Amino acid sequence: VNTATLTVDASLETSPSLLDSALEPRTDYTAAFSYALEGLRAEGRYRVFTELERPAERFPRALWHSEDGVREVVIWCSNDYLNMGHHPVVLTAMREAIDSGATGAGGTRNIGGNHHEHVQLETLLAELHGKEAALSFTSGWVANLTALTTLGRVLPDAVILSDSENHNSMIEGIKRSGAQRVIFKHNDLADLERHLAALPLSRAKIIAFESLYSMDGDIAPIGAICDLAARYNAFTYLDEVHAVGMYGARGGGQAQAQGVEDRVDLIQGTLGKAFGLQGGYVAAKREIVDGIRSLGAGFIFSTAMPPVIAAGARASIQHLLRSSVERDLQQAHAAQLKSLLLEAGLPVMPSPSHIVPVMVGDAALCKRISDTLLEAHGVYVQPINYPTVARGTERLRFTPGPKHTPDMLRELVNSLLEVWTRFGLMD
Ligand SMILES: Cc1ncc(COP(=O)(O)O)c(C=O)c1O
């Protein structure tokens, strides 16, 4: 088979069944995977994961296990935005939890019970968001999948109005929910209202959206969306994955920062980004959380988050409830990096948040730039390609943290300038 003529859509995340049509014979299982991988390589978006070690005391410097040996690099794209994964309060809480035997959960909650650490974590999460109850999951992805699936199944004849830029985990949850899906234009209140107005007031409607979109770094008008929800009798489902720990006086996210936390019906978040560990959750009214606990397959049939992680996450949340030092430093460094990039004439995309995207616009080039930055400059930043972003908008995405120094910021911009010049991208 001439692989060049194959039109395999190799975005396995979204359409594995498309592989089918390209196979001759269809039962050559290994060849099917080879074709799929070939497609990814041909497009320059075959993903290579860099092998790193991140010793706590050296972060954001890290050790890269390259083919030529171990080299020091600087990490520029971590979603452990505040480096809480290495914070002494987190490390101490986790060590103590391990010493007390709180390692694995011992099964699903149905089998293993509610570990005391799970209960304490969920009480704190509810308090963080000013909600009656919260429920933890093994990841933010599972939390979205499970919660949206359950909402759609519990609410008869529901329609889920989904922002066009919503994350894959929400899309998958909506698909599984069986509810009708209506996609509204990204952050577009007029388009959302047009769709809402076309639906009967008596029909269940869920507006599913994110507070902070992680690839462009833009922020949703949460209050105005809640106004529309109130007007059209809709339920609001807000993914705060990239905002929890980062915004609001207590780290409750964008809804807290915008003063509208009490108007959002359900807040979904992660413990894997600003809180530095792993796991996801939802926070809402008691009955809704109890319904997801009781009916959500992704909760019921999966081993609970290890209590040691719950203990570390609780320490992280508690610290960020009181301390804004990490948030403030991170914001200052992001602002500094944006202005240095602008000054240098590099194509930094406008973003009102802690995320600093730099446009490349071509998958293969994006990968080559990222490789060159790592190999020649010790800069670790992963290329962001389709399907994470639309084709033609491939980019580098920088997330400077509280521990990046002004010297590191300047060195980064100099490295980018050199690479942009080398690839003939400077005017
Ligand atoms: C908007 C959004 N929601 C949910 C998730 C999934 O969260 P987690 O990484 O905890 O599984 C992500 C992951 O990047 C995300 O970007």
Coordinates of C-alpha atoms and ligand atoms in Angstrom, one line a residue:
V1 CA 0.0 0.0 0.0
N2 CA 1.3 3.4 -0.9
T3 CA 1.0 5.3 2.4
A4 CA 1.4 8.6 0.6
T5 CA -2.1 8.1 -0.9
L6 CA -3.8 7.3 2.3
T7 CA -6.1 9.9 3.7
V8 CA -6.1 8.7 7.2
D9 CA -7.2 11.2 9.7
A10 CA -4.8 10.3 12.4
S11 CA -6.2 12.5 15.1
L12 CA -6.9 9.4 17.2
E13 CA -8.3 11.5 19.9
T14 CA -11.3 12.4 17.8
S15 CA -11.9 9.8 15.1
P16 CA -10.4 6.4 15.5
S17 CA -13.1 4.8 13.3
L18 CA -11.9 6.8 10.3
L19 CA -8.9 4.5 10.1
D20 CA -11.3 1.7 9.0
S21 CA -11.9 3.0 5.5
A22 CA -8.2 3.3 4.6
L23 CA -7.2 -0.3 5.5
E24 CA -6.5 -3.0 3.0
P25 CA -6.9 -5.6 4.3
R26 CA -8.9 -4.4 7.3
T27 CA -7.6 -7.0 9.7
D28 CA -3.9 -6.0 9.4
Y29 CA -4.0 -4.5 12.9
T30 CA -0.3 -3.5 13.1
A31 CA -0.4 -1.9 9.7
A32 CA -3.5 0.2 10.8
F33 CA -1.4 1.7 13.5
S34 CA 1.6 2.2 11.2
Y35 CA -0.6 4.2 8.8
A36 CA -2.1 6.3 11.5
L37 CA 1.4 7.1 12.8
E38 CA 2.6 7.8 9.3
G39 CA -0.1 10.3 8.9
L40 CA 0.9 12.1 12.1
R41 CA 4.6 12.2 11.0
A42 CA 3.7 13.4 7.5
E43 CA 1.9 16.4 9.1
G44 CA 4.7 17.1 11.5
R45 CA 2.5 16.5 14.5
Y46 CA 3.8 13.1 15.7
R47 CA 4.2 13.7 19.4
V48 CA 7.6 13.1 21.0
F49 CA 7.7 13.3 24.8
T50 CA 10.9 14.7 26.3
E51 CA 12.4 12.7 29.2
L52 CA 12.9 15.0 32.1
E53 CA 13.6 14.9 35.8
R54 CA 12.5 17.9 37.8
P55 CA 14.4 18.0 41.1
A56 CA 12.5 20.3 43.5
E57 CA 15.4 22.5 44.6
R58 CA 16.4 23.3 41.0
F59 CA 13.1 24.1 39.4
P60 CA 12.5 25.6 36.8
R61 CA 15.8 24.1 35.8
A62 CA 15.4 20.4 35.0
L63 CA 17.4 17.5 33.8
W64 CA 16.9 16.4 30.2
H65 CA 17.8 12.8 29.5
S66 CA 18.8 13.4 25.9
E67 CA 20.4 10.8 23.5
D68 CA 23.8 12.4 24.2
G69 CA 23.5 12.3 28.0
V70 CA 21.9 14.3 30.8
R71 CA 21.7 18.1 30.2
E72 CA 20.3 20.9 32.2
V73 CA 17.3 22.8 30.6
V74 CA 14.8 25.4 31.7
I75 CA 11.2 24.4 31.7
W76 CA 8.9 27.1 30.2
C77 CA 5.6 25.3 29.6
S78 CA 4.7 23.6 32.9
N79 CA 1.0 23.6 33.9
D80 CA 2.1 23.3 37.5
Y81 CA 1.8 27.0 37.1
L82 CA 2.9 28.0 40.6
N83 CA 5.3 25.1 41.2
M84 CA 3.1 24.0 44.1
G85 CA 4.0 20.4 43.3
H86 CA 7.4 21.1 44.9
H87 CA 6.2 23.4 47.7
P88 CA 7.5 22.4 51.2
V89 CA 3.9 22.3 52.6
V90 CA 2.9 19.8 49.9
L91 CA 6.0 17.6 50.3
T92 CA 5.6 17.5 54.1
A93 CA 1.8 16.6 53.8
M94 CA 2.6 13.9 51.4
R95 CA 5.4 12.4 53.4
E96 CA 3.2 12.4 56.5
A97 CA 0.4 10.8 54.6
I98 CA 2.7 8.0 53.3
D99 CA 4.1 7.4 56.7
S100 CA 0.6 7.0 58.0
G101 CA -0.1 4.4 55.3
A102 CA -2.4 6.7 53.2
T103 CA -1.0 5.5 49.9
G104 CA -3.5 3.7 47.7
A105 CA -7.3 4.1 48.0
G106 CA -8.0 0.4 48.3
G107 CA -10.4 0.4 45.4
T108 CA -13.4 2.3 44.3
R109 CA -15.2 4.4 47.0
N110 CA -17.9 1.7 47.0
I111 CA -15.3 -0.9 48.0
G112 CA -12.6 1.1 49.8
G113 CA -15.0 3.5 51.5
N114 CA -14.4 7.3 51.9
H115 CA -10.9 7.7 53.1
H116 CA -10.7 10.4 55.7
E117 CA -8.4 12.3 53.3
H118 CA -11.0 12.3 50.5
V119 CA -13.6 13.7 52.9
Q120 CA -11.4 16.4 54.1
L121 CA -10.3 17.3 50.6
E122 CA -13.9 17.5 49.4
T123 CA -15.0 19.6 52.3
L124 CA -12.2 22.1 51.5
L125 CA -13.0 22.1 47.8
A126 CA -16.7 23.0 48.6
E127 CA -15.5 25.8 50.9
L128 CA -13.0 27.0 48.3
H129 CA -15.8 27.6 45.8
G130 CA -18.6 28.6 48.3
K131 CA -20.6 25.5 47.3
E132 CA -22.5 23.0 49.5
A133 CA -20.6 19.9 48.4
A134 CA -17.7 18.7 46.2
L135 CA -16.6 15.4 44.7
S136 CA -13.1 14.3 43.7
F137 CA -12.2 12.2 40.6
T138 CA -8.9 10.8 39.4
S139 CA -8.5 13.6 36.9
G140 CA -10.1 16.8 35.6
W141 CA -10.8 14.9 32.3
V142 CA -12.7 12.2 34.2
A143 CA -14.6 14.8 36.2
N144 CA -15.8 16.5 33.1
L145 CA -16.7 13.3 31.3
T146 CA -18.6 11.9 34.3
A147 CA -20.4 15.1 35.4
L148 CA -21.6 16.1 32.0
T149 CA -22.6 12.6 31.1
T150 CA -24.6 12.4 34.3
L151 CA -26.2 15.8 33.9
G152 CA -27.4 15.0 30.5
R153 CA -28.8 11.6 31.6
V154 CA -30.6 12.9 34.7
L155 CA -32.2 15.9 33.0
P156 CA -34.8 14.6 30.5
D157 CA -34.6 16.1 27.0
A158 CA -31.8 18.4 28.0
V159 CA -29.9 20.6 25.5
I160 CA -26.2 21.3 26.3
L161 CA -25.0 24.6 24.9
S162 CA -21.3 24.2 24.5
D163 CA -18.7 26.9 23.8
S164 CA -16.9 26.2 20.5
E165 CA -13.5 26.2 22.2
N166 CA -14.4 23.8 24.9
H167 CA -11.9 21.2 26.0
N168 CA -12.0 17.6 24.7
S169 CA -13.1 16.3 28.1
M170 CA -16.3 18.4 28.0
I171 CA -17.0 17.4 24.4
E172 CA -16.6 13.7 25.2
G173 CA -18.9 14.1 28.3
I174 CA -21.5 15.9 26.2
K175 CA -21.4 13.3 23.5
R176 CA -21.9 10.5 26.1
S177 CA -24.7 12.4 27.8
G178 CA -27.2 11.7 25.1
A179 CA -28.4 15.3 25.3
Q180 CA -28.8 17.5 22.2
R181 CA -25.6 19.5 21.6
V182 CA -25.7 23.1 20.4
I183 CA -22.4 24.8 19.8
F184 CA -22.2 28.6 20.3
K185 CA -19.5 30.8 19.0
H186 CA -16.6 31.2 21.4
N187 CA -17.3 33.7 24.2
D188 CA -20.0 35.2 22.0
L189 CA -23.0 36.3 24.2
A190 CA -25.2 37.3 21.2
D191 CA -24.8 33.9 19.6
L192 CA -25.4 32.1 22.9
E193 CA -28.6 34.2 23.5
R194 CA -29.8 33.5 19.9
H195 CA -29.6 29.7 20.6
L196 CA -31.1 30.1 24.1
A197 CA -34.0 32.1 22.8
A198 CA -34.8 29.5 20.2
L199 CA -35.4 26.9 22.9
P200 CA -38.6 26.5 25.0
L201 CA -38.2 28.1 28.4
S202 CA -39.5 24.8 29.9
R203 CA -36.7 22.7 28.3
A204 CA -33.6 21.8 30.4
K205 CA -30.6 23.8 29.2
I206 CA -27.0 23.5 30.3
I207 CA -24.5 26.1 29.3
A208 CA -21.1 24.4 29.4
F209 CA -18.1 26.7 29.2
E210 CA -14.6 27.4 30.5
S211 CA -13.5 30.4 32.6
L212 CA -10.0 30.6 31.0
Y213 CA -9.2 29.0 27.7
S214 CA -5.7 27.6 28.0
M215 CA -4.4 27.9 24.4
D216 CA -5.3 31.6 23.7
G217 CA -5.4 32.6 27.4
D218 CA -8.6 34.5 27.0
I219 CA -11.3 34.7 29.7
A220 CA -15.1 34.2 29.7
P221 CA -17.6 36.9 30.6
I222 CA -18.9 34.6 33.4
G223 CA -21.4 37.1 34.9
A224 CA -23.0 37.9 31.6
I225 CA -23.3 34.2 30.8
C226 CA -25.0 33.8 34.2
D227 CA -27.4 36.7 33.3
L228 CA -28.4 34.8 30.2
A229 CA -28.8 31.6 32.1
A230 CA -31.1 33.3 34.6
R231 CA -33.1 34.9 31.7
Y232 CA -33.5 31.6 29.8
N233 CA -33.8 29.2 32.8
A234 CA -30.5 27.5 32.1
F235 CA -28.0 25.7 34.3
T236 CA -24.3 26.9 34.2
Y237 CA -21.5 24.4 34.1
L238 CA -18.1 26.1 34.4
D239 CA -14.7 24.4 33.8
E240 CA -12.2 26.4 35.9
V241 CA -9.3 24.0 35.3
H242 CA -6.8 26.7 34.2
A243 CA -8.0 29.3 36.8
V244 CA -8.2 27.5 40.1
G245 CA -5.4 28.4 42.4
M246 CA -4.5 31.2 40.0
Y247 CA -7.2 33.8 40.3
G248 CA -9.5 35.2 43.1
A249 CA -8.4 36.4 46.5
R250 CA -8.5 32.8 47.8
G251 CA -7.5 31.0 44.6
G252 CA -11.1 30.0 43.8
G253 CA -10.6 30.8 40.1
Q254 CA -12.1 33.3 37.6
A255 CA -15.7 33.1 39.0
Q256 CA -14.3 34.2 42.4
A257 CA -12.2 36.9 40.8
Q258 CA -15.2 38.2 38.9
G259 CA -17.3 38.1 42.0
V260 CA -19.9 35.7 40.5
E261 CA -19.0 32.4 42.2
D262 CA -22.5 32.1 43.8
R263 CA -24.2 32.5 40.4
V264 CA -22.5 29.5 38.8
D265 CA -24.4 26.2 39.3
L266 CA -21.4 23.8 39.0
I267 CA -17.7 24.5 39.1
Q268 CA -15.3 21.9 37.8
G269 CA -11.6 22.0 38.5
T270 CA -8.3 20.1 38.6
L271 CA -5.7 19.4 41.2
G272 CA -3.2 18.8 38.4
K273 CA -2.3 22.3 37.3
A274 CA -1.9 25.3 39.8
F275 CA -2.4 22.9 42.8
G276 CA 0.5 20.9 41.4
L277 CA -0.6 17.3 41.8
Q278 CA -3.3 15.2 40.1
G279 CA -7.1 14.7 40.2
G280 CA -10.3 16.6 39.3
Y281 CA -13.5 17.6 41.0
V282 CA -16.9 19.2 40.8
A283 CA -18.5 21.5 43.4
A284 CA -22.2 22.4 43.4
K285 CA -25.4 22.0 45.4
R286 CA -25.5 18.9 47.6
E287 CA -28.2 17.1 45.5
I288 CA -26.3 17.6 42.3
V289 CA -23.0 16.3 43.7
D290 CA -24.8 13.4 45.3
G291 CA -26.4 12.6 42.0
I292 CA -23.1 12.5 40.2
R293 CA -21.6 10.4 43.0
S294 CA -24.5 8.0 42.8
L295 CA -24.9 7.8 39.0
G296 CA -21.6 8.7 37.4
A297 CA -19.8 5.7 36.0
G298 CA -16.4 7.5 35.9
F299 CA -16.7 7.9 39.7
I300 CA -18.4 4.6 40.6
F301 CA -16.3 2.2 38.7
S302 CA -12.8 3.6 39.1
T303 CA -10.4 3.3 42.0
A304 CA -10.4 6.5 44.0
M305 CA -7.6 9.1 43.9
P306 CA -4.8 7.9 46.2
P307 CA -5.3 9.5 49.7
V308 CA -1.6 10.7 49.6
I309 CA -2.5 12.8 46.6
A310 CA -5.6 14.1 48.4
A311 CA -3.4 15.0 51.4
G312 CA -0.9 16.9 49.2
A313 CA -3.7 18.7 47.3
R314 CA -5.4 19.8 50.5
A315 CA -2.1 21.3 51.7
S316 CA -1.7 23.0 48.4
I317 CA -5.2 24.5 48.3
Q318 CA -4.9 25.6 52.0
H319 CA -1.7 27.4 51.2
L320 CA -3.1 29.2 48.2
L321 CA -6.2 30.1 50.1
R322 CA -4.0 32.3 52.3
S323 CA -1.1 33.2 50.1
S324 CA -1.1 35.3 47.0
V325 CA 2.7 35.5 46.7
E326 CA 2.9 32.8 44.1
R327 CA 0.0 34.1 42.0
D328 CA 1.3 37.6 42.1
L329 CA 4.9 36.6 41.1
Q330 CA 3.5 34.4 38.3
Q331 CA 1.4 37.3 36.9
A332 CA 4.3 39.7 37.1
H333 CA 6.6 37.3 35.2
A334 CA 3.9 36.6 32.5
A335 CA 3.5 40.4 32.0
Q336 CA 7.2 40.9 31.9
L337 CA 7.6 38.1 29.3
K338 CA 4.8 39.5 27.1
S339 CA 6.4 43.0 27.0
L340 CA 9.9 41.6 26.3
L341 CA 8.5 39.5 23.4
L342 CA 6.6 42.5 22.0
E343 CA 9.7 44.7 22.3
A344 CA 11.7 42.1 20.4
G345 CA 9.2 42.0 17.6
L346 CA 8.2 38.4 18.2
P347 CA 4.6 37.3 17.4
V348 CA 3.3 37.1 20.9
M349 CA -0.5 36.7 20.9
P350 CA -2.6 39.1 23.0
S351 CA -3.7 37.4 26.2
P352 CA -5.2 38.9 29.4
S353 CA -4.0 36.0 31.5
H354 CA -1.0 34.1 32.8
I355 CA -0.6 32.2 29.4
V356 CA 1.8 33.6 26.9
P357 CA 1.2 32.1 23.4
V358 CA 3.6 32.8 20.5
M359 CA 2.2 32.1 17.1
V360 CA 4.0 29.9 14.5
G361 CA 1.2 28.9 12.2
D362 CA 2.7 25.7 10.9
A363 CA 2.9 22.3 12.6
A364 CA 6.2 21.1 11.2
L365 CA 7.9 24.4 11.7
C366 CA 6.5 24.6 15.3
K367 CA 8.1 21.2 16.0
R368 CA 11.4 22.2 14.5
I369 CA 11.5 25.5 16.4
S370 CA 10.7 23.6 19.6
D371 CA 13.4 21.0 18.9
T372 CA 16.0 23.7 18.1
L373 CA 15.1 25.6 21.3
L374 CA 15.7 22.5 23.4
E375 CA 18.9 21.3 21.6
A376 CA 20.7 24.6 21.0
H377 CA 19.4 26.7 23.9
G378 CA 18.2 24.4 26.7
V379 CA 14.7 25.9 26.4
Y380 CA 12.0 23.3 27.0
V381 CA 8.7 24.4 25.4
Q382 CA 6.4 21.9 23.7
P383 CA 4.9 22.7 20.2
I384 CA 1.1 23.0 20.4
N385 CA -0.4 21.5 17.3
Y386 CA -3.7 20.2 15.9
P387 CA -6.0 18.9 17.4
T388 CA -5.2 20.9 20.5
V389 CA -5.4 24.0 18.4
A390 CA -6.9 24.6 14.9
R391 CA -4.6 23.8 11.9
G392 CA -2.7 27.0 10.9
T393 CA -2.6 28.3 14.4
E394 CA 0.2 26.1 15.8
R395 CA 2.1 27.9 18.5
L396 CA 4.5 27.8 21.4
R397 CA 2.8 28.3 24.7
F398 CA 4.8 29.8 27.6
T399 CA 3.8 29.7 31.2
P400 CA 6.5 31.5 33.2
G401 CA 6.2 30.6 36.9
P402 CA 7.1 32.3 40.2
K403 CA 10.6 30.9 40.1
H404 CA 11.7 32.1 36.7
T405 CA 14.1 35.0 37.2
P406 CA 14.4 38.2 35.2
D407 CA 17.7 36.9 33.7
M408 CA 15.9 33.7 32.6
L409 CA 13.2 35.7 30.9
R410 CA 15.8 37.8 29.0
E411 CA 17.7 34.7 28.0
L412 CA 14.5 33.1 26.7
V413 CA 13.7 36.0 24.5
N414 CA 17.3 36.1 23.2
S415 CA 17.1 32.4 22.4
L416 CA 13.7 32.9 20.6
L417 CA 15.2 35.8 18.6
E418 CA 18.1 33.7 17.5
V419 CA 15.9 30.8 16.4
W420 CA 13.4 33.1 14.7
T421 CA 16.3 34.6 12.7
R422 CA 17.8 31.2 11.9
F423 CA 14.5 30.1 10.4
G424 CA 14.1 33.3 8.4
L425 CA 11.1 34.4 10.4
M426 CA 12.2 38.0 11.4
D427 CA 11.2 40.8 9.0
Ligands
LIG1 C1 -10.0 23.0 30.0 C2 -9.6 21.7 30.5 N1 -10.5 20.9 31.2 C3 -10.1 19.7 31.7 C4 -8.8 19.2 31.5 C5 -8.5 17.9 32.1 O1 -7.9 18.1 33.4 P1 -6.8 17.0 33.9 O2 -5.5 17.4 33.3 O3 -6.8 17.2 35.4 O4 -7.3 15.7 33.5 C6 -7.9 20.0 30.9 C7 -6.5 19.5 30.7 O5 -5.6 20.1 30.2 C8 -8.3 21.3 30.3 O6 -7.4 22.0 29.7

